[in-house]
XYZ file of C-alpha atoms in Angstrom:
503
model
C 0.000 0.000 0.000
C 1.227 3.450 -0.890
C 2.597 5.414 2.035
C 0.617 8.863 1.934
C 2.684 12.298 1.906
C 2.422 14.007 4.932
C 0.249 17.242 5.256
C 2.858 18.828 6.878
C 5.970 20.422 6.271
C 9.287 19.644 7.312
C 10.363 20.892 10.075
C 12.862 24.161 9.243
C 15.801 24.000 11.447
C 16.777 27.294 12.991
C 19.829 28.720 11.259
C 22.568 29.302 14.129
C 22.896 33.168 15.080
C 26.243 34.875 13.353
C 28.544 37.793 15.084
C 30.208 39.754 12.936
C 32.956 41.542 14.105
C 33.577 45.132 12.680
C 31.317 47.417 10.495
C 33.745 47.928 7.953
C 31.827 48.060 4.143
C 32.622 44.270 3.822
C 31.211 43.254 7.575
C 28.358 45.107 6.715
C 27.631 43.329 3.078
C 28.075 39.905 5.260
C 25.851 41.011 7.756
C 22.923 42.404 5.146
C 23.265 39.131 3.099
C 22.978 36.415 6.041
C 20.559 38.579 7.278
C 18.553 38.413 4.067
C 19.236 34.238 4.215
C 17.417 34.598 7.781
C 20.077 34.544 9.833
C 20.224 36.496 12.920
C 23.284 38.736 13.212
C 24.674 41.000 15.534
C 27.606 43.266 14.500
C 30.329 44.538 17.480
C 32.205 47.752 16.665
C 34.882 49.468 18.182
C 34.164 53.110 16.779
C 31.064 54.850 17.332
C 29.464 54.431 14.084
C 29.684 52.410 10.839
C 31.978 52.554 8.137
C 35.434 51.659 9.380
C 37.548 53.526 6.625
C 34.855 54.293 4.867
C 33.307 56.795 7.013
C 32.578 60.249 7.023
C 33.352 63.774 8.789
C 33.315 67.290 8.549
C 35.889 70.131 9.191
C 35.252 73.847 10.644
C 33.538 75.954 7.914
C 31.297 73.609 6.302
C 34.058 70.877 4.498
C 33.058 67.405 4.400
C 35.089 64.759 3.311
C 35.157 60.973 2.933
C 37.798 59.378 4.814
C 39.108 56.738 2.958
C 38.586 55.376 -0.454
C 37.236 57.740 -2.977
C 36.982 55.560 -6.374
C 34.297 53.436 -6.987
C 33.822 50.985 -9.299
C 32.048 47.739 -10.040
C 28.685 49.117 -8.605
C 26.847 46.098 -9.558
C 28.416 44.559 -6.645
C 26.039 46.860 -3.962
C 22.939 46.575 -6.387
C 23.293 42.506 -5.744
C 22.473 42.979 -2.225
C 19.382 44.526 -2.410
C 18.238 42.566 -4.952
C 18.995 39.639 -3.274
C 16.610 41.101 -0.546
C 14.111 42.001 -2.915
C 14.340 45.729 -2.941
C 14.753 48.402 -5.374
C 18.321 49.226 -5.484
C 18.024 52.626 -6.352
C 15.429 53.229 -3.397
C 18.030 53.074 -1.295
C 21.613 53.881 -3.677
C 21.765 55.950 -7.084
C 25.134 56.700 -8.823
C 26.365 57.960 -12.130
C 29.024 57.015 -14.068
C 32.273 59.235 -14.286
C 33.440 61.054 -17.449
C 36.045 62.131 -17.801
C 37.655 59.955 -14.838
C 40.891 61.179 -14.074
C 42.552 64.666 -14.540
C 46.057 63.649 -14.886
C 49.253 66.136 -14.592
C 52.815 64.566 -15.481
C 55.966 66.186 -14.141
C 56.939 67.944 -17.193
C 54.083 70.174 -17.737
C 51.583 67.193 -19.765
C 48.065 67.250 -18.817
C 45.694 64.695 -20.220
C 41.869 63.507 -19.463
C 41.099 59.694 -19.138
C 37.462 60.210 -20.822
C 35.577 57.309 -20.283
C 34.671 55.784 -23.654
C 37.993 53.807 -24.167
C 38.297 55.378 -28.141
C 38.114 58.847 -26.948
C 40.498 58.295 -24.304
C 42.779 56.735 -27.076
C 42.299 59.255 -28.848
C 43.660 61.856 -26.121
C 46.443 59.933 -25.173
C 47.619 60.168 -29.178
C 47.103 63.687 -29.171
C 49.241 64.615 -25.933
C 51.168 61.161 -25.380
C 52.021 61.152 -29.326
C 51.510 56.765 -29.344
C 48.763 55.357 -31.814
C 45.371 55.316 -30.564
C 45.563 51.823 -31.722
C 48.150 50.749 -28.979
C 45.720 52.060 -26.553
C 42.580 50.552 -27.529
C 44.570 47.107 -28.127
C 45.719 47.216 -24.794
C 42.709 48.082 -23.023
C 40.581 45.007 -25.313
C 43.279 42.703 -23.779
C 43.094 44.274 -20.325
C 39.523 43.465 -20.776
C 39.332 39.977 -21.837
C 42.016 39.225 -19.243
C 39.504 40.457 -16.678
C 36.726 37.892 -18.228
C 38.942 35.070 -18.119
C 40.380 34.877 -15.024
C 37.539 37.513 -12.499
C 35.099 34.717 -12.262
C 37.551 32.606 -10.803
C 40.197 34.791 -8.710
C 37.835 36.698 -7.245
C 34.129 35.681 -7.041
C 35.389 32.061 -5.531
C 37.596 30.988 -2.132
C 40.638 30.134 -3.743
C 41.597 27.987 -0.768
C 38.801 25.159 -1.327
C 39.114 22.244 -3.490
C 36.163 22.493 -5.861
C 37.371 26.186 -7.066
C 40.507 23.907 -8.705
C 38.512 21.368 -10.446
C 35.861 23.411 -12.313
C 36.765 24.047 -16.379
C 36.004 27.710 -15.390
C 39.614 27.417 -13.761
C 41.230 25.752 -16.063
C 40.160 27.886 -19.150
C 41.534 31.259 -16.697
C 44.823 29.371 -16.105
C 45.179 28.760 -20.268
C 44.478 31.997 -20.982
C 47.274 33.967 -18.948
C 50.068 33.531 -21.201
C 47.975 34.014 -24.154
C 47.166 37.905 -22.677
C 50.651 38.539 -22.035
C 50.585 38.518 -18.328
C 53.191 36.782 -17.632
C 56.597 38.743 -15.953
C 55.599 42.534 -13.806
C 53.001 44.595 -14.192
C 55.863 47.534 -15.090
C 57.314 44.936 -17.980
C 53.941 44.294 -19.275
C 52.907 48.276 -19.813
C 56.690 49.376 -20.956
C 56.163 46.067 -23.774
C 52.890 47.897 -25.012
C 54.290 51.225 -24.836
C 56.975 53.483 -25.923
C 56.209 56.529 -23.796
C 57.040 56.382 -20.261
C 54.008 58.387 -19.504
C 51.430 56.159 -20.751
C 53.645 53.588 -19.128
C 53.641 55.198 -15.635
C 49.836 56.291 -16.033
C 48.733 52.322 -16.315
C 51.640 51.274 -14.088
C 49.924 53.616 -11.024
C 46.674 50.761 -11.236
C 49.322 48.976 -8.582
C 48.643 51.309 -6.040
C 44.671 50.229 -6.189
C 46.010 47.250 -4.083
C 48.623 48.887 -2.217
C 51.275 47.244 -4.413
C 54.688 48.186 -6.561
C 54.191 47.790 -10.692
C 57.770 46.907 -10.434
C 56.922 43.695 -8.248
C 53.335 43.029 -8.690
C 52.683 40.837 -11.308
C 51.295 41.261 -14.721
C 47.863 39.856 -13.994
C 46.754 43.042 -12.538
C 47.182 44.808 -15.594
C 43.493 44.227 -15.701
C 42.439 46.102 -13.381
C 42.235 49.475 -16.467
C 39.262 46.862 -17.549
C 37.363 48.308 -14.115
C 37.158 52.136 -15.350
C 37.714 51.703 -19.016
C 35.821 48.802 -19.815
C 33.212 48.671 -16.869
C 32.944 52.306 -15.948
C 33.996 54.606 -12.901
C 31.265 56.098 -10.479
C 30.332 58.498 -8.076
C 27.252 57.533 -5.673
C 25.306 60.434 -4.572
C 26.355 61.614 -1.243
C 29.869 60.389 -2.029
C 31.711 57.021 -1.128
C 29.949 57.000 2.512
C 26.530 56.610 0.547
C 27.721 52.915 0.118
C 27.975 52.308 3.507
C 25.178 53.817 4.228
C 22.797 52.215 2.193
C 23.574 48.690 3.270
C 23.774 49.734 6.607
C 19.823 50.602 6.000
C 19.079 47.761 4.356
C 20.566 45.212 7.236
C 18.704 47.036 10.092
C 15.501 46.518 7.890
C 16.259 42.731 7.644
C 17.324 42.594 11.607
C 20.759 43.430 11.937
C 21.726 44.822 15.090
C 24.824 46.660 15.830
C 26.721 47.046 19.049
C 29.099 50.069 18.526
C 31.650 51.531 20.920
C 31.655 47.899 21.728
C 35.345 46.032 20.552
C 35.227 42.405 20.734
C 38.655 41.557 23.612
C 38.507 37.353 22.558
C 36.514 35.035 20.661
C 35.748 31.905 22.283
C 36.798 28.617 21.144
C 35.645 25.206 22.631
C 37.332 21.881 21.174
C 37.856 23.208 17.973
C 34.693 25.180 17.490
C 34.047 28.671 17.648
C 31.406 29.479 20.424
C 31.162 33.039 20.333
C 32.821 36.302 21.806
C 33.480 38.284 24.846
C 33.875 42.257 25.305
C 34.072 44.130 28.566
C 30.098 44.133 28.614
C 29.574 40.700 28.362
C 29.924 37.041 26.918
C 27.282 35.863 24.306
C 27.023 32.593 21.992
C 27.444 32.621 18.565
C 27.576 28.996 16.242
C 29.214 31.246 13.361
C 31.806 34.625 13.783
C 32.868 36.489 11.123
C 35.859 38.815 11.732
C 36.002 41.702 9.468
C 39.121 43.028 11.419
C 42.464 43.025 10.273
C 43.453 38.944 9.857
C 46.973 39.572 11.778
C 45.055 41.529 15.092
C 42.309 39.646 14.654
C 44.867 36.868 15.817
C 47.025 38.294 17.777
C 44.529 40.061 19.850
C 41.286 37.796 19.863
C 43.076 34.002 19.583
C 46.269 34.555 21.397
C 46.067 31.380 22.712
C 45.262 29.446 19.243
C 48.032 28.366 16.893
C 48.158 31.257 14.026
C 49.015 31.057 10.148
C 52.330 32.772 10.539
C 53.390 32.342 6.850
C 50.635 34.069 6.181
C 50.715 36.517 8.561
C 54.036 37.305 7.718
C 53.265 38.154 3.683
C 54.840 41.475 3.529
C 52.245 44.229 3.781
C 50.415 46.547 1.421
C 51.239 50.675 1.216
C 49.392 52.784 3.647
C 48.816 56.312 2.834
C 49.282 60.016 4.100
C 46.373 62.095 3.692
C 45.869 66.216 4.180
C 41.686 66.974 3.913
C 42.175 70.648 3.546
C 39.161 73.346 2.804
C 40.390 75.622 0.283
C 39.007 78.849 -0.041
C 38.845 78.445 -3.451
C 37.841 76.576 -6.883
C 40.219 75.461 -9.466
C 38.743 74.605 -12.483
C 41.340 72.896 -14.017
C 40.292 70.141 -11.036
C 38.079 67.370 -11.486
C 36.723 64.801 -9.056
C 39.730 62.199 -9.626
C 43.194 64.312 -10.059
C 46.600 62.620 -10.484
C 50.120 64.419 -9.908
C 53.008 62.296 -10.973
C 56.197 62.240 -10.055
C 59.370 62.472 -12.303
C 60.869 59.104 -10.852
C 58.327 56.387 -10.584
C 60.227 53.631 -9.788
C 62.244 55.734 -7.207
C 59.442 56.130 -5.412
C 58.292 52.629 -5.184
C 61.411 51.835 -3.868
C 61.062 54.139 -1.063
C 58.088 52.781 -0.098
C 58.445 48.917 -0.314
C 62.710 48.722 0.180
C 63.412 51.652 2.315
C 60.407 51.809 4.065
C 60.100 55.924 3.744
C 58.388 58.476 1.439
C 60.177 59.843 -1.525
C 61.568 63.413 -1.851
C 59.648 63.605 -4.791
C 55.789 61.826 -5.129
C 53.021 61.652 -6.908
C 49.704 63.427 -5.531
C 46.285 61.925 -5.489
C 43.734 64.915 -5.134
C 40.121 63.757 -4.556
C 37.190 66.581 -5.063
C 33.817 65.540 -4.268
C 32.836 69.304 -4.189
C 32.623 69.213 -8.101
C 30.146 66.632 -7.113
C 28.233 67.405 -4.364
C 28.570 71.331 -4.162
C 27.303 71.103 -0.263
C 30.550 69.612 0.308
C 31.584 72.931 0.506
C 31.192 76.473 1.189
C 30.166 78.298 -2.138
C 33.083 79.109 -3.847
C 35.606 76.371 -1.900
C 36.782 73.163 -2.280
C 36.697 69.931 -0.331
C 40.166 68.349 -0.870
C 41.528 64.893 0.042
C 45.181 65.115 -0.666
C 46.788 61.376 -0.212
C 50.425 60.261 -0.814
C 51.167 56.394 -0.874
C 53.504 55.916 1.898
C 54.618 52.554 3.835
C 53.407 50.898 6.575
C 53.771 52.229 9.810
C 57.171 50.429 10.926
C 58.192 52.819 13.637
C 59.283 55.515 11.152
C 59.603 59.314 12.424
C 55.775 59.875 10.633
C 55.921 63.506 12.314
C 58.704 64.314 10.721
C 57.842 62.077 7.719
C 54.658 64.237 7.354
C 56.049 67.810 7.649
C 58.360 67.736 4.864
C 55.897 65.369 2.298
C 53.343 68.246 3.324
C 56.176 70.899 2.122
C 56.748 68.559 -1.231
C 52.646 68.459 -1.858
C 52.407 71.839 -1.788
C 55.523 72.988 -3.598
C 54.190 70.306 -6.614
C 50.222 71.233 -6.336
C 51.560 75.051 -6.315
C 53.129 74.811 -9.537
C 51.177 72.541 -11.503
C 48.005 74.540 -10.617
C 49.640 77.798 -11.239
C 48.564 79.308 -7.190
C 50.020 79.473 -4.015
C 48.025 76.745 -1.998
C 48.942 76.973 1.464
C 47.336 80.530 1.863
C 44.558 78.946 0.675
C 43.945 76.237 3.485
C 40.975 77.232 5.309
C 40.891 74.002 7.631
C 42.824 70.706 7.751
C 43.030 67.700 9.086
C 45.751 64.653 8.696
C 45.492 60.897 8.574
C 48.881 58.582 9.197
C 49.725 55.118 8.859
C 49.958 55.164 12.942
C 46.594 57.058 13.058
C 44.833 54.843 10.363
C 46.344 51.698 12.582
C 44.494 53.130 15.733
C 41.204 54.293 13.944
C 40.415 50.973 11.864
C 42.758 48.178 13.563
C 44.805 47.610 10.140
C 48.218 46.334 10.849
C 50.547 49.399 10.192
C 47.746 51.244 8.596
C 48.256 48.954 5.549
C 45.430 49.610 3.508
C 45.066 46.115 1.750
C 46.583 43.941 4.044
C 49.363 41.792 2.152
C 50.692 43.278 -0.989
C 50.501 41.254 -4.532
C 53.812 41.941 -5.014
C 54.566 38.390 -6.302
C 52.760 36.132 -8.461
C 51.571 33.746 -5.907
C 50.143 36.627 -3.959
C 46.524 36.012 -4.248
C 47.373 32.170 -2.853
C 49.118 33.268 -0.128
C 46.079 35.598 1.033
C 44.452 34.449 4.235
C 41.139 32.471 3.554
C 37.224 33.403 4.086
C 37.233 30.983 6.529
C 39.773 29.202 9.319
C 41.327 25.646 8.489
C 41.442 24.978 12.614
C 38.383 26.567 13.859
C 35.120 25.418 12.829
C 32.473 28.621 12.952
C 35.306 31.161 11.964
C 35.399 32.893 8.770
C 37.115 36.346 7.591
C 36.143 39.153 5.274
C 37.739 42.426 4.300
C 40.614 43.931 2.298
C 43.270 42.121 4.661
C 41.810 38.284 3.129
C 40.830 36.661 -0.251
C 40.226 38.411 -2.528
C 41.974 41.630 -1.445
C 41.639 45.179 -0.799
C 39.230 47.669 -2.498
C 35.456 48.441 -2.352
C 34.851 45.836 -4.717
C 37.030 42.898 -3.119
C 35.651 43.797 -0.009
C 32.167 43.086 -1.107
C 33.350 40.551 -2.798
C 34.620 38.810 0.333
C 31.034 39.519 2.040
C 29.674 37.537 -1.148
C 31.797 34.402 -0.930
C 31.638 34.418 3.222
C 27.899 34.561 3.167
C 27.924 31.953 0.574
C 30.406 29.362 2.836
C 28.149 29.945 6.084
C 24.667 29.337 3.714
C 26.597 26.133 2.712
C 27.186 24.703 5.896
């Protein structure tokens, strides 16, 4: 006799509750997506608010600025979430895309505009960098089918399980690198496609989007042009704190709470299995933490008495940065949002930063302007800039001395490439160091990206989304797979959430 079906459902398990530790953009995206999966998540912060390096702040006299990263790209990345909730992304998140880009200023006088459609940016770079517009558009077609090949892979998958290895996906990515000329340094790569040591040093500078040296860092990220070129550059209403923002919305609407000005001191551990955290308010129970801190602290500081990956934490770090937010009491048209000084020695100046482990007498200038943006960034008739210099890690280096005379080189070369005397200008100011960004956001040495990819094996050697000793612990953020950057940082939340759905 047939059995009949019962009338009623399976029982649903309860999905275990999940700490996240940190409200950096990437422990937010993990918290909104388990939260969407129907997990319930609590999120412990240090600071007072959300954001970690991607918050925001004001200065005397009406400035504000964005603290930390300024580009965005890959946007689709942030729509995902709230589609995977089932929400209109752009109720909660609009951007437009960027053009032109980047403003860029060589050292001997040479000004050129990255427009955004890849032809008329060849196009420029013919005109003012006198190479074919053919060389350019070739190179940026490769750049982009390099990024097709391998992105699906190297970044939207933990390279550290078995499965990622066996799929034809990985073996078609692995075929195709020699075939795209990536093989050898990023530097070799560009100065193979291109005569002109400008256009050369322009596309070599796409190794500072990871904290790394073109000289080092291999030719694989010569891709990463694809992201602005190919894909398009952005600028989210509000600026780059919009991002956080938004998500931060959306993960309180699905349950998400957040502890702030609360910093996690341990996380427990019980025969091999995470069991949750303590801070100085209290122990709770978690069957799942996520730590969006720093991989090396995160270690040293909340498992001191587990065994730690020191290989890995050893991988020499990423560049930190040096920034000046000043309000200047005046506009410069010649300015757009993205502005590039370069130096006259490239190449010396990597090797100050990742050999001698100091800051150049000459450097090249990032100068971020969200005024020409958002005018209420600013008083009427002022700007909003965030002035940053790619320095070391903090090491123990004189950074007081460090950052007088780099502040007495950025103004010398922003005084005579703009045509003005800047420093009269300065209406308020405020500075961020590889100490201070240490302190404010737990980084190790205020590196910005954790390890560097200044080797080929670079994105192997990355610490994991998850812990090969401790069942219930997983990792997100710029410091682990896949790196550092908005968009690897969401990325992380993506492949995280997906491991923890999984089990």
């Amino acid at each position: 006799m047939k059995q009949a079906k019962s009338k009623h459902p399976a029982p649903i398990v309860p999905k275990q509750p999940v700490a996240v530790i940190g409200a950096g953009i990437a422990g937010i995206a993990t918290a909104a997506r388990l939260a969407v999966a129907g997990h319930a998540v609590t999120v412990f912060e240090a600071a007072a608010t959300f954001g970690g390096k991607m918050h925001q702040f004001a200065l005397p006299g009406g400035y504000r600025f964005d603290a930390g990263p300024s580009l965005f790209t890959l946007p689709q990345l942030v729509d995902d979430i709230f589609r995977l909730a089932g929400r209109e992304p752009a109720d909660y998140f609009r951007y437009e895309r960027l053009d032109p880009i980047t403003q860029y200023f060589f050292a001997d006088g040479t000004r050129l505009t990255a427009w955004a459609d890849a032809a008329k940016f060849a196009a420029e770079v013919e005109e003012k960098l006198d190479t074919p517009a053919a060389a350019v558009t070739q190179f940026l077609s490769r750049s982009g089918r390099a990024y097709d090949a391998t992105a699906g892979t190297f970044l939207h998958k933990s390279l550290h399980k078995a499965g990622t290895y066996l799929s034809p996906e990985t073996l078609k990515a692995v075929a195709a690198l020699p075939q795209l000329g990536l093989l050898g340094t990023m530097h070799q790569r560009h100065a193979r496609a291109f005569a002109d040591p400008r256009l050369v040093q322009l596309f070599d500078r796409y190794a500072t989007y990871n904290g790394s040296d073109p000289y080092q860092a291999p030719a694989t990220l010569s891709m990463i042009p694809h992201l602005e070129h190919g894909i398009g550059a952005f600028y989210p209403e509000g600026g780059i704190y919009a991002i956080a923002a938004s998500l931060h919305r959306l993960a309180e609407e699905f349950g998400v709470k957040f502890r702030y000005n609360e910093p996690v001191e341990e996380i427990t551990v019980a025969e091999g299995r995470v069991t949750g955290l303590r801070t100085a308010l209290d122990a709770y129970a978690f069957g799942q933490v996520v730590s969006n801190m720093d991989v090396v602290p995160t270690y040293r500081r909340l498992l001191p008495q587990q065994p730690a990956p020191e290989r890995t934490l050893s991988q020499p770090r990423s560049s930190s940065a040096l920034i000046f937010y000043w309000g200047i009491a005046r506009e410069f048209p010649a300015l757009d949002l993205h502005n590039i000084f370069f130096s006259g020695d490239y190449q010396r100046e990597f090797q100050a930063i990742f050999q001698d482990k100091t800051v150049a007498d000459d450097v090249t200038v990032y100068v971020n302007v969200t005024s020409k943006k958002t005018p209420a960034d600013a008083p009427a008739g002022h700007e909003n800039w965030f002035v940053m210099v790619n320095v070391p890690h903090d090491q123990g280096q004189d950074w007081a001395a460090l950052t007088a005379h780099t502040r007495r080189v950025v103004l010398a070369k922003l005084s005579q490439a703009l045509g003005a005397e800047i420093e009269p200008l300065i209406a308020a100011e405020k500075v961020w160091t590889p100490p201070g960004i240490a302190a404010d956001t737990s980084s190790f040495g205020g590196a910005l990206y954790g390890s560097s990819s200044n080797n080929a094996l670079a994105a192997f050697l990355r610490h994991p989304n998850f812990s090969g000793r401790l069942d219930g612990l997983y990792f997100c953020g710029g410091s682990v797979h896949p790196g550092g950057g908005i968009p690897l940082c969401l990325l992380s939340a993506k492949i995280v959430s997906s491991l923890i759905n999984e089990e």
